[in-house]
JSON list of C-alpha atoms in Angstrom, two decimals:
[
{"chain": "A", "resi": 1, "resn": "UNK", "atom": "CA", "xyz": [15.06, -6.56, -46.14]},
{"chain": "A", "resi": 2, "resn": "UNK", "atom": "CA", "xyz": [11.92, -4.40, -44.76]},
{"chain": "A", "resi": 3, "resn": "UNK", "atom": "CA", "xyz": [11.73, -4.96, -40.73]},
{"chain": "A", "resi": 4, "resn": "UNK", "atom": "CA", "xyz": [8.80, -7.56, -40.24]},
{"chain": "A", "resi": 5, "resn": "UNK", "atom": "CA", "xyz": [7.75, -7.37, -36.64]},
{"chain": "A", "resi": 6, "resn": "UNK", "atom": "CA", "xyz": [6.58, -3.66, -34.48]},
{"chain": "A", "resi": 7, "resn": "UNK", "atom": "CA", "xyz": [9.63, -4.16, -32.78]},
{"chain": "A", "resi": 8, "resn": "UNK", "atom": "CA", "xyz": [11.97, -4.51, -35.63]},
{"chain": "A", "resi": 9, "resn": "UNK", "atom": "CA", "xyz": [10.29, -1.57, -36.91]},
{"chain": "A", "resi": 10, "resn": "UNK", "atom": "CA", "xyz": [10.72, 0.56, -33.72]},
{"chain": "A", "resi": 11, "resn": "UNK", "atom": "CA", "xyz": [14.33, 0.02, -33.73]},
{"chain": "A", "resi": 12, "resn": "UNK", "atom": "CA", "xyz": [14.75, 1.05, -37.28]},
{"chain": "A", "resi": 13, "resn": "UNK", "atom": "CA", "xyz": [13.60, 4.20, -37.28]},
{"chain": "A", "resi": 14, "resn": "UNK", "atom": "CA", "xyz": [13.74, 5.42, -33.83]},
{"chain": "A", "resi": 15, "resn": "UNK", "atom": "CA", "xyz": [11.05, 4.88, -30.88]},
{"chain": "A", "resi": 16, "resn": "UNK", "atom": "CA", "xyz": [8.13, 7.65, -32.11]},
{"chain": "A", "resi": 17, "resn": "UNK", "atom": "CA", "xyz": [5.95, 9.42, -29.69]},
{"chain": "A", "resi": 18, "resn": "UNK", "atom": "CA", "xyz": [5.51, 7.11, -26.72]},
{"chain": "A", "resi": 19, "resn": "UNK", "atom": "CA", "xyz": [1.83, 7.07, -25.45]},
{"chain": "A", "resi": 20, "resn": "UNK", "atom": "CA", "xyz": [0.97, 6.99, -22.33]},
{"chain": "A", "resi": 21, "resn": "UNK", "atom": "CA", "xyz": [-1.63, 3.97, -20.49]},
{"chain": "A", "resi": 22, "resn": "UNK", "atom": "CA", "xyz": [-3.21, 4.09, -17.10]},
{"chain": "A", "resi": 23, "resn": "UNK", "atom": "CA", "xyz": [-0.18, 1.97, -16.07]},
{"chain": "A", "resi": 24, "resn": "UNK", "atom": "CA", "xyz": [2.28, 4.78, -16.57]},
{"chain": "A", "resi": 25, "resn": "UNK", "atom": "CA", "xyz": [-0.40, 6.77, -14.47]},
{"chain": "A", "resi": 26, "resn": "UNK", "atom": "CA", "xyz": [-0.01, 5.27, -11.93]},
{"chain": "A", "resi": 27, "resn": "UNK", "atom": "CA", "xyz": [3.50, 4.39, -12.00]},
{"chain": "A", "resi": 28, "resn": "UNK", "atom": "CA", "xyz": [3.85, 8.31, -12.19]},
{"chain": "A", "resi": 29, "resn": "UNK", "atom": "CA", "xyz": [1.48, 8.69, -9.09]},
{"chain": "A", "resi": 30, "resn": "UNK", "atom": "CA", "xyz": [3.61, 6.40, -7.35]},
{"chain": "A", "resi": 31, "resn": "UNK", "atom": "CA", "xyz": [6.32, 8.08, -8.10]},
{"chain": "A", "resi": 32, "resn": "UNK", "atom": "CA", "xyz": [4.76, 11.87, -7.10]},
{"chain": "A", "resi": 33, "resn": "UNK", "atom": "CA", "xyz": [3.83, 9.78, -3.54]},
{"chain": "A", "resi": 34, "resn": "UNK", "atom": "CA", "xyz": [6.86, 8.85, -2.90]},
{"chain": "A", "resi": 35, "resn": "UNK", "atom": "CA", "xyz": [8.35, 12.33, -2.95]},
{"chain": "A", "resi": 36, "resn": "UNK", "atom": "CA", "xyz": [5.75, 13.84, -0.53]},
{"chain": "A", "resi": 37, "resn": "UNK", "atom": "CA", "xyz": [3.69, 15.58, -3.67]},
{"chain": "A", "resi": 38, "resn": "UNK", "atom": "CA", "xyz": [-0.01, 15.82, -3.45]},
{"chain": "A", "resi": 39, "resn": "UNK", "atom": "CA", "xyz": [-1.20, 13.51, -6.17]},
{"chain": "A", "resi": 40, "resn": "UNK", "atom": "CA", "xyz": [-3.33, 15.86, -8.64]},
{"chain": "A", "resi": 41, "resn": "UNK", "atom": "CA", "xyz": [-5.57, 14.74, -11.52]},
{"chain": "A", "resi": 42, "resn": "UNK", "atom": "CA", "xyz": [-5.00, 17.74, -13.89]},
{"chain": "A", "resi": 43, "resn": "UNK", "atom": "CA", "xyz": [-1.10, 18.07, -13.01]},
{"chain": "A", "resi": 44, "resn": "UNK", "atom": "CA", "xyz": [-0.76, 14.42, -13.89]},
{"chain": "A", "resi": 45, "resn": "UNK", "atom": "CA", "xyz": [-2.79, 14.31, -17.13]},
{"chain": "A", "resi": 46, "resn": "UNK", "atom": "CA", "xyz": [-0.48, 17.46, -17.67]},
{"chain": "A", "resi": 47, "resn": "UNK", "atom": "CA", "xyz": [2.62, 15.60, -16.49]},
{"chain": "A", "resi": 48, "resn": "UNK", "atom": "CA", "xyz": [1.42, 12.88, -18.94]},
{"chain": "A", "resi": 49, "resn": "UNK", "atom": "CA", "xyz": [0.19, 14.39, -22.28]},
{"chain": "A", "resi": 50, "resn": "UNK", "atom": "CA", "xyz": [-3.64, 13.16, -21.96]},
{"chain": "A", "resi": 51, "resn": "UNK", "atom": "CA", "xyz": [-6.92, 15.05, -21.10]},
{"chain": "A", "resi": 52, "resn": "UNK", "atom": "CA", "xyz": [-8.29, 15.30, -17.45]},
{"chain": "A", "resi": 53, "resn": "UNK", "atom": "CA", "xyz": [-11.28, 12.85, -18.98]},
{"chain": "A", "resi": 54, "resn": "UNK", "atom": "CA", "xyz": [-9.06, 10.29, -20.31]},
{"chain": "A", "resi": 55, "resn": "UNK", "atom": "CA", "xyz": [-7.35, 10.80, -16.90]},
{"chain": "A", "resi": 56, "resn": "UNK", "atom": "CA", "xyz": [-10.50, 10.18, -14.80]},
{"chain": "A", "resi": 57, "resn": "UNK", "atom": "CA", "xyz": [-11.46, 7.34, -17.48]},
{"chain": "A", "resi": 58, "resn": "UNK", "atom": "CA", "xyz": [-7.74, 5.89, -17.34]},
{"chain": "A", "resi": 59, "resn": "UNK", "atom": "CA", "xyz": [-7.86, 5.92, -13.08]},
{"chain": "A", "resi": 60, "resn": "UNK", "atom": "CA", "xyz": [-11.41, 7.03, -11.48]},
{"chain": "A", "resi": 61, "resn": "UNK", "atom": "CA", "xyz": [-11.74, 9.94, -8.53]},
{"chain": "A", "resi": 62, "resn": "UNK", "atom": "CA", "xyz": [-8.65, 11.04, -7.08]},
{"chain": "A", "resi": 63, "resn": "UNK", "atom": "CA", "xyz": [-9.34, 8.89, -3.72]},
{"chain": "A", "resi": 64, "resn": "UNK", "atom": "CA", "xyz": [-9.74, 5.40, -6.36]},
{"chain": "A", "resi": 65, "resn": "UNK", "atom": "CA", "xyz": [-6.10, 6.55, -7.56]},
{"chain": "A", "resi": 66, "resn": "UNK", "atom": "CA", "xyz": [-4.93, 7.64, -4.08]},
{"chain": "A", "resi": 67, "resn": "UNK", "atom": "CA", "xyz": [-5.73, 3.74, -2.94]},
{"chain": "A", "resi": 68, "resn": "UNK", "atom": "CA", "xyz": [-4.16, 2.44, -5.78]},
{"chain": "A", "resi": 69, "resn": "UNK", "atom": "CA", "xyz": [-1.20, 4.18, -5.06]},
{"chain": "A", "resi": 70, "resn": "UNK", "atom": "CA", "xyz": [-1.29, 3.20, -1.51]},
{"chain": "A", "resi": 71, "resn": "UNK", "atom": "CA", "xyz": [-2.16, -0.13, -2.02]},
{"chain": "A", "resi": 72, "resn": "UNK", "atom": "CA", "xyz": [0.75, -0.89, -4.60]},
{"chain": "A", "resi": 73, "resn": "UNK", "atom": "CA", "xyz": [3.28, 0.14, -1.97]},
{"chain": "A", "resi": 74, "resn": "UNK", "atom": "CA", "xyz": [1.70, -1.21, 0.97]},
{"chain": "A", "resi": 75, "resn": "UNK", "atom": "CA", "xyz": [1.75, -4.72, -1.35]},
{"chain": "A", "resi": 76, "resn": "UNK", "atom": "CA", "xyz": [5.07, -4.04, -2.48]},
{"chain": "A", "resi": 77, "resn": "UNK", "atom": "CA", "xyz": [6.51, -3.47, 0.86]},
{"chain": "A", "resi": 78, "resn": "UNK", "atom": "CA", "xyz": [4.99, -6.38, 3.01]},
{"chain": "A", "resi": 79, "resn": "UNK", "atom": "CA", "xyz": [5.86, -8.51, 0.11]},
{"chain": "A", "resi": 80, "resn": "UNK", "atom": "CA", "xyz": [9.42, -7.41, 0.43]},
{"chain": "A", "resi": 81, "resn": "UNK", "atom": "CA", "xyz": [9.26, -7.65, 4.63]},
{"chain": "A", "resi": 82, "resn": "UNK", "atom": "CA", "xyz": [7.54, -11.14, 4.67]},
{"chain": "A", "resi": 83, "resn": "UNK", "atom": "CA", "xyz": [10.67, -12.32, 2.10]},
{"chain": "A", "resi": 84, "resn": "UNK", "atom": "CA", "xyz": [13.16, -10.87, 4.81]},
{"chain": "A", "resi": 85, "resn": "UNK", "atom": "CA", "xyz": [11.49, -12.43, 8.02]},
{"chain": "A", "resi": 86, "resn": "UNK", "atom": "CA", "xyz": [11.05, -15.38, 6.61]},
{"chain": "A", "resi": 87, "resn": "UNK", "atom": "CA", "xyz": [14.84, -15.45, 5.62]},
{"chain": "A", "resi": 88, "resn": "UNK", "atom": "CA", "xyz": [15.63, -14.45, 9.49]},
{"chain": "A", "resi": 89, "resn": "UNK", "atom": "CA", "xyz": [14.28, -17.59, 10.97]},
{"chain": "A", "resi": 90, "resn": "UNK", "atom": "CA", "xyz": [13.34, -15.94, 14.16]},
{"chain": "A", "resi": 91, "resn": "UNK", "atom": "CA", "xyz": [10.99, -18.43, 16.77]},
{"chain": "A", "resi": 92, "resn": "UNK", "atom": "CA", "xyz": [7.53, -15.62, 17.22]},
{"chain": "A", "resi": 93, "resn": "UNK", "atom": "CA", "xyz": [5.29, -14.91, 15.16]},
{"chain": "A", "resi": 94, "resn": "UNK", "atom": "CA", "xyz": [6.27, -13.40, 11.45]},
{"chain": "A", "resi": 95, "resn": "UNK", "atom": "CA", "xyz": [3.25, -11.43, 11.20]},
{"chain": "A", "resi": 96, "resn": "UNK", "atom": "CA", "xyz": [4.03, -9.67, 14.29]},
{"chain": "A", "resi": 97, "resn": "UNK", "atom": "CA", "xyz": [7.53, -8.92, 12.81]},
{"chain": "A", "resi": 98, "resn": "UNK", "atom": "CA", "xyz": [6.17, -7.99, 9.15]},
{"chain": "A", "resi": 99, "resn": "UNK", "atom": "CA", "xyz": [3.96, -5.77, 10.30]},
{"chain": "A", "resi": 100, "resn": "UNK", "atom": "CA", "xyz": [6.00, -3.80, 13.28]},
{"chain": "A", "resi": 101, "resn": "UNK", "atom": "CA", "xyz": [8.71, -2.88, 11.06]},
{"chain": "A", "resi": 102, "resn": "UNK", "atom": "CA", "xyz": [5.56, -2.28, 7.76]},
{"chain": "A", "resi": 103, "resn": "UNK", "atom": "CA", "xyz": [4.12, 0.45, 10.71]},
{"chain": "A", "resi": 104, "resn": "UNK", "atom": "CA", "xyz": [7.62, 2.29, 10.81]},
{"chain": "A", "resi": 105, "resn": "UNK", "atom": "CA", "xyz": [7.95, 1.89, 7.26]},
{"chain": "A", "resi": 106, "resn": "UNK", "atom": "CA", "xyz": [4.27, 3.61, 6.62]},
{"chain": "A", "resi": 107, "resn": "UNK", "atom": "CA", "xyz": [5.20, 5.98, 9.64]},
{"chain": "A", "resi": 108, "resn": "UNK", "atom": "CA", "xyz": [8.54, 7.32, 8.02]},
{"chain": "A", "resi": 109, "resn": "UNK", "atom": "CA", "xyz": [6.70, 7.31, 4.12]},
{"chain": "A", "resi": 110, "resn": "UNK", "atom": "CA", "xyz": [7.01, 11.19, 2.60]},
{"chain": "A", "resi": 111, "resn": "UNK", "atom": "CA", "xyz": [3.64, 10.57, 1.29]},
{"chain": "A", "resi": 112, "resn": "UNK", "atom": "CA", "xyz": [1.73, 9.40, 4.28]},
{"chain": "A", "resi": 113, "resn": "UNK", "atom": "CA", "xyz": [3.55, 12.23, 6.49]},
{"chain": "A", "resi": 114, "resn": "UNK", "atom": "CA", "xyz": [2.03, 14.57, 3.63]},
{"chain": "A", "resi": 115, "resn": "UNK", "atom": "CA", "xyz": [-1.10, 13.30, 3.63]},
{"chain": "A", "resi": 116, "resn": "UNK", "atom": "CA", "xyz": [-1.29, 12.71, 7.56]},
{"chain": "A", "resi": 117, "resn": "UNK", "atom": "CA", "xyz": [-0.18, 16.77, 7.79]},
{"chain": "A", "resi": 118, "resn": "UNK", "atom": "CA", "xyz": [-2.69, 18.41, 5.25]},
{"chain": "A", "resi": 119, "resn": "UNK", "atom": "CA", "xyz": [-5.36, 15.64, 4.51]},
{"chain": "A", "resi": 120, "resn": "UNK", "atom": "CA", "xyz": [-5.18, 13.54, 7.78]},
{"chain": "A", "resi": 121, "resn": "UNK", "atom": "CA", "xyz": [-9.14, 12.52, 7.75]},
{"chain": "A", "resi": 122, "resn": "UNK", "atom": "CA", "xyz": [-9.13, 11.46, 4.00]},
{"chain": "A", "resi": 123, "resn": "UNK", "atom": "CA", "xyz": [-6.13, 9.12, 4.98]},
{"chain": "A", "resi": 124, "resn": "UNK", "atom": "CA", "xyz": [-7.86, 8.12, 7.93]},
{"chain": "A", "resi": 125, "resn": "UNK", "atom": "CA", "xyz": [-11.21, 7.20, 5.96]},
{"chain": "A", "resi": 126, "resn": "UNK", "atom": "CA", "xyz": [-9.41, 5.60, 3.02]},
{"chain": "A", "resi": 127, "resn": "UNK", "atom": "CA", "xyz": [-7.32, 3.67, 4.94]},
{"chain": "A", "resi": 128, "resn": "UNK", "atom": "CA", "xyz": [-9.15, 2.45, 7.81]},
{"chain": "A", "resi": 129, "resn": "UNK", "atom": "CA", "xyz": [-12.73, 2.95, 7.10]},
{"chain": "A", "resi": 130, "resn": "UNK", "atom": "CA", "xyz": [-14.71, -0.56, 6.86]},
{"chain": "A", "resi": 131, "resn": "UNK", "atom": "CA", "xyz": [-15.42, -0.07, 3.35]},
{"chain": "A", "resi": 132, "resn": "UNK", "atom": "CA", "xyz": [-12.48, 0.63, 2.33]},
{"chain": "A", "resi": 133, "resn": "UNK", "atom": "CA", "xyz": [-10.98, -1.24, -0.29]},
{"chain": "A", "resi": 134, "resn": "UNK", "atom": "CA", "xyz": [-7.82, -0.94, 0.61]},
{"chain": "A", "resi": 135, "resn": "UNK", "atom": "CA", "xyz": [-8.66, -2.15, 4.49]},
{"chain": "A", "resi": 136, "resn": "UNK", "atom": "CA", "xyz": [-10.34, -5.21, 2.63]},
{"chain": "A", "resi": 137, "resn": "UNK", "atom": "CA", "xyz": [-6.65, -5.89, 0.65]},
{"chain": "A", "resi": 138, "resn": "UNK", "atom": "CA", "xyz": [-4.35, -5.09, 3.92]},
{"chain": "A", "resi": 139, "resn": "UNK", "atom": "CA", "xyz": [-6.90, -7.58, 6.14]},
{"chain": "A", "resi": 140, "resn": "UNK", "atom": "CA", "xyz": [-6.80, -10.44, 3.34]},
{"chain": "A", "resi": 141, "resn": "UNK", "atom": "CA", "xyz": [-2.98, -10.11, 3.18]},
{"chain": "A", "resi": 142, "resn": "UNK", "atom": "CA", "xyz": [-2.46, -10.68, 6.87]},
{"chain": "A", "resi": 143, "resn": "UNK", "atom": "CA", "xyz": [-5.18, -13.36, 7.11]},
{"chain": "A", "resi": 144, "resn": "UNK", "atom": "CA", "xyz": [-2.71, -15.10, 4.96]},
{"chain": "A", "resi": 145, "resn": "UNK", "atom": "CA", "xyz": [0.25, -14.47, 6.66]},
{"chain": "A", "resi": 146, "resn": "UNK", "atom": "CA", "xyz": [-1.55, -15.36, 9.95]},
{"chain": "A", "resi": 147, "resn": "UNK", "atom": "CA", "xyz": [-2.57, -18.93, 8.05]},
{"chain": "A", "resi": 148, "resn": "UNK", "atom": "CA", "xyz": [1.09, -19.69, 8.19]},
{"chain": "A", "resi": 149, "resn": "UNK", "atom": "CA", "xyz": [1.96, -18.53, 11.74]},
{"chain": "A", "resi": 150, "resn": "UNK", "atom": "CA", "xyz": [-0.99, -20.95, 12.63]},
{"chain": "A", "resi": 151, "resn": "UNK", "atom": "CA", "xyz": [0.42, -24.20, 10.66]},
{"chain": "A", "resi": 152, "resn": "UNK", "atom": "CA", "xyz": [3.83, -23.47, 11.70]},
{"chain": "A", "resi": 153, "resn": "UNK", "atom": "CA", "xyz": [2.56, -22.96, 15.36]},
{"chain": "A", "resi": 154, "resn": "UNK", "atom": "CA", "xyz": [4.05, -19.17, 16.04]},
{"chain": "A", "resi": 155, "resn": "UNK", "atom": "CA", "xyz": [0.48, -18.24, 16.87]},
{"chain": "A", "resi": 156, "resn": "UNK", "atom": "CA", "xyz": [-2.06, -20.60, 19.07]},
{"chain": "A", "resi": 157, "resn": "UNK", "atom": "CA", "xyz": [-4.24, -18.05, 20.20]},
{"chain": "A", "resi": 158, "resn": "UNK", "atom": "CA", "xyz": [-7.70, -19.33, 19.62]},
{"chain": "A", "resi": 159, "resn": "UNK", "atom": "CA", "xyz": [-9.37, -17.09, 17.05]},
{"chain": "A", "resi": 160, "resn": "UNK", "atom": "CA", "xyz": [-9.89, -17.84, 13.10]},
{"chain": "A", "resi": 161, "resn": "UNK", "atom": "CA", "xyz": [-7.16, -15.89, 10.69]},
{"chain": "A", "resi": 162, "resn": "UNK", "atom": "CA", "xyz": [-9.72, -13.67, 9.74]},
{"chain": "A", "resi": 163, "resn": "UNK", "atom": "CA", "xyz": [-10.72, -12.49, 12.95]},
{"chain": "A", "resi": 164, "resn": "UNK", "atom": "CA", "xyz": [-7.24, -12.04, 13.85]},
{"chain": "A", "resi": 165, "resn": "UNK", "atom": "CA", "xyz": [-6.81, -10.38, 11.09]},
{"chain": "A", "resi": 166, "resn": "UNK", "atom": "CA", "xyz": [-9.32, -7.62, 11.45]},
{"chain": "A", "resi": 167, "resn": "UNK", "atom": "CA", "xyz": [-8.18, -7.23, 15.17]},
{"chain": "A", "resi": 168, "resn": "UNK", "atom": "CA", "xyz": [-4.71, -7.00, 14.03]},
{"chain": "A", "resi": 169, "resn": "UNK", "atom": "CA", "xyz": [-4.99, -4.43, 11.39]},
{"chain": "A", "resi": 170, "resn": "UNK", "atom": "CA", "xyz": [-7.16, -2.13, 13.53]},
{"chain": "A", "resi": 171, "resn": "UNK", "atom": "CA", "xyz": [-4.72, -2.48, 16.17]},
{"chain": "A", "resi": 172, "resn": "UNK", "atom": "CA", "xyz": [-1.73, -1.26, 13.75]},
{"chain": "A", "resi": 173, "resn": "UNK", "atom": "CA", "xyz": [-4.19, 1.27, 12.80]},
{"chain": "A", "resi": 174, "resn": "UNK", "atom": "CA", "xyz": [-4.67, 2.83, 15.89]},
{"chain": "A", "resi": 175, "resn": "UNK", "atom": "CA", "xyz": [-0.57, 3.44, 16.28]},
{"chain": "A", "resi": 176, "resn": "UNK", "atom": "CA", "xyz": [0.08, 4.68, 12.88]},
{"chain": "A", "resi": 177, "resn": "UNK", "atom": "CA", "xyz": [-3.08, 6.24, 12.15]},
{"chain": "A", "resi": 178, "resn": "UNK", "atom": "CA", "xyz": [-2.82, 8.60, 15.71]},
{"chain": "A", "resi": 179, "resn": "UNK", "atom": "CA", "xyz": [-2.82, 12.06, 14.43]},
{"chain": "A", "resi": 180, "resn": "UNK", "atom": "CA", "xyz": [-6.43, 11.69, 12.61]},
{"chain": "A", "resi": 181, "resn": "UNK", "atom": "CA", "xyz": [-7.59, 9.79, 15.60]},
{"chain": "A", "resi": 182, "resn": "UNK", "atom": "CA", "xyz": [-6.52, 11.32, 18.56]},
{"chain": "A", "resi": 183, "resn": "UNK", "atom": "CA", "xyz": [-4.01, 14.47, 17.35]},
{"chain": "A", "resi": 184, "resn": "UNK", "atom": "CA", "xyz": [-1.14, 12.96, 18.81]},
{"chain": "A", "resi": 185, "resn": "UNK", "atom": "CA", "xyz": [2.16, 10.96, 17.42]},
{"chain": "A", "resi": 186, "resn": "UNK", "atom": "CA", "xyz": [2.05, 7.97, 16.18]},
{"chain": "A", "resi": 187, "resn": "UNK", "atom": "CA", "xyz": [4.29, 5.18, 18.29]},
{"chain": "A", "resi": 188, "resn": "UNK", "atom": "CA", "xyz": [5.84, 2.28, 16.30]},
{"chain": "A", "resi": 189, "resn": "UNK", "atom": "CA", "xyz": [7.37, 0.88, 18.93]},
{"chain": "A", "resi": 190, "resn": "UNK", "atom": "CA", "xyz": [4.68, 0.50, 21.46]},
{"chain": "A", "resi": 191, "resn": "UNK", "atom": "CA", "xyz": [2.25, -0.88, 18.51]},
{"chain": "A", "resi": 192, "resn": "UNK", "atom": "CA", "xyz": [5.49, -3.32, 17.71]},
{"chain": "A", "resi": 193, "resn": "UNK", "atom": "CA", "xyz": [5.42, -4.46, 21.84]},
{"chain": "A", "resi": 194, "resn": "UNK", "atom": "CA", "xyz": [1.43, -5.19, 21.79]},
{"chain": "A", "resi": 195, "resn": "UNK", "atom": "CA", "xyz": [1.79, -6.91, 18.30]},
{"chain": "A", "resi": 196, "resn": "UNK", "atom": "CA", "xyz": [4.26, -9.10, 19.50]},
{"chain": "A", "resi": 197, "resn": "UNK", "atom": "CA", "xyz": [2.19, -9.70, 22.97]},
{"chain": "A", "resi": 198, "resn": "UNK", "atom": "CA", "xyz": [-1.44, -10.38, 20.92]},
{"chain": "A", "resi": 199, "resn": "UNK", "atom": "CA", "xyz": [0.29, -12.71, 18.58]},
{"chain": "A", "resi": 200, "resn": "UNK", "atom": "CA", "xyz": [1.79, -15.30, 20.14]}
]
């Protein structure tokens, strides 16, 4: 009997050429990140068998990927850190915990040490600027986790989640994002002690 679905057909004779989608581009820019490389357009249309258009169709400029990439492992990881507080039942203020140990997570990243060495204003601009997408996603994400320190009572200061949450992410800003601002090294533990103070 002939094989009757794609996948029945696949596994009969063999997988083919696989083609590459803008998922596996950025899965592959992700990956490049994560080892410290300097995410290129041409080397990755290279890297995966397509044109620099389809490339630039597939993922934008090279800052639209470069948020991408840092938003999907910004996402990933306070996704990952909000899971383990939550598990550690401690009495302050989870968002104060999720994001002290996020800012020596971003601090210690190959990529961001890269990017903070050779391209330390573009980081700067793409991750902190107002109009940066990525600034938009971070603030949303702690507005939410700040929504639950309210109900639960960890936080009472007197201040909507949103505006907390703009304070708060400029605030981590500021101690991870040092170099670019003021040339000097960034200081996880200090931002971790006035987190922990503000949000309360």
């Amino acid at each position: 009997m002939a094989p009757r679905t794609p996948l029945q057909r696949q596994l009969a004779h063999g997988r083919g050429p696989a083609r590459a989608t803008p998922l596996d581009a950025l899965d592959l820019a992700r990956a490049w990140f994560n080892q410290g490389r300097r995410l290129d357009i041409q080397a990755l249309a290279g890297e995966l068998g397509v044109s620099r258009v389809t490339m630039h169709r597939w993922v934008g400029t090279r800052e639209q990927l470069l948020v991408e990439v840092l938003w999907a492992s910004a996402d990933r990881s306070l996704a990952r850190l909000w899971t383990a507080v939550q598990a550690a039942e401690g009495a302050g203020s989870r968002t104060a915990e999720v994001l002290s140990r996020w800012a020596e997570d971003v601090i210690a990243h190959p990529g961001i040490r890269k990017m903070q060495s050779d391209e330390a204003e573009l980081i700067a601009r793409l991750l902190t600027h107002d109009a940066s997408e990525f600034q938009r996603r971070l603030i949303e994400r702690v507005a939410q986790f700040l929504e639950e320190d309210f109900t639960a009572g960890r936080v009472t200061i007197d201040l909507t989640a949103d505006e907390l949450a703009y304070a708060t992410v400029r605030l981590v800003e500021s101690f991870v994002h040092t170099p670019a601002i003021t040339g000097g090294a960034p200081d996880p533990a200090r931002n971790a002690r006035v987190l922990r103070a503000l949000l309360r």
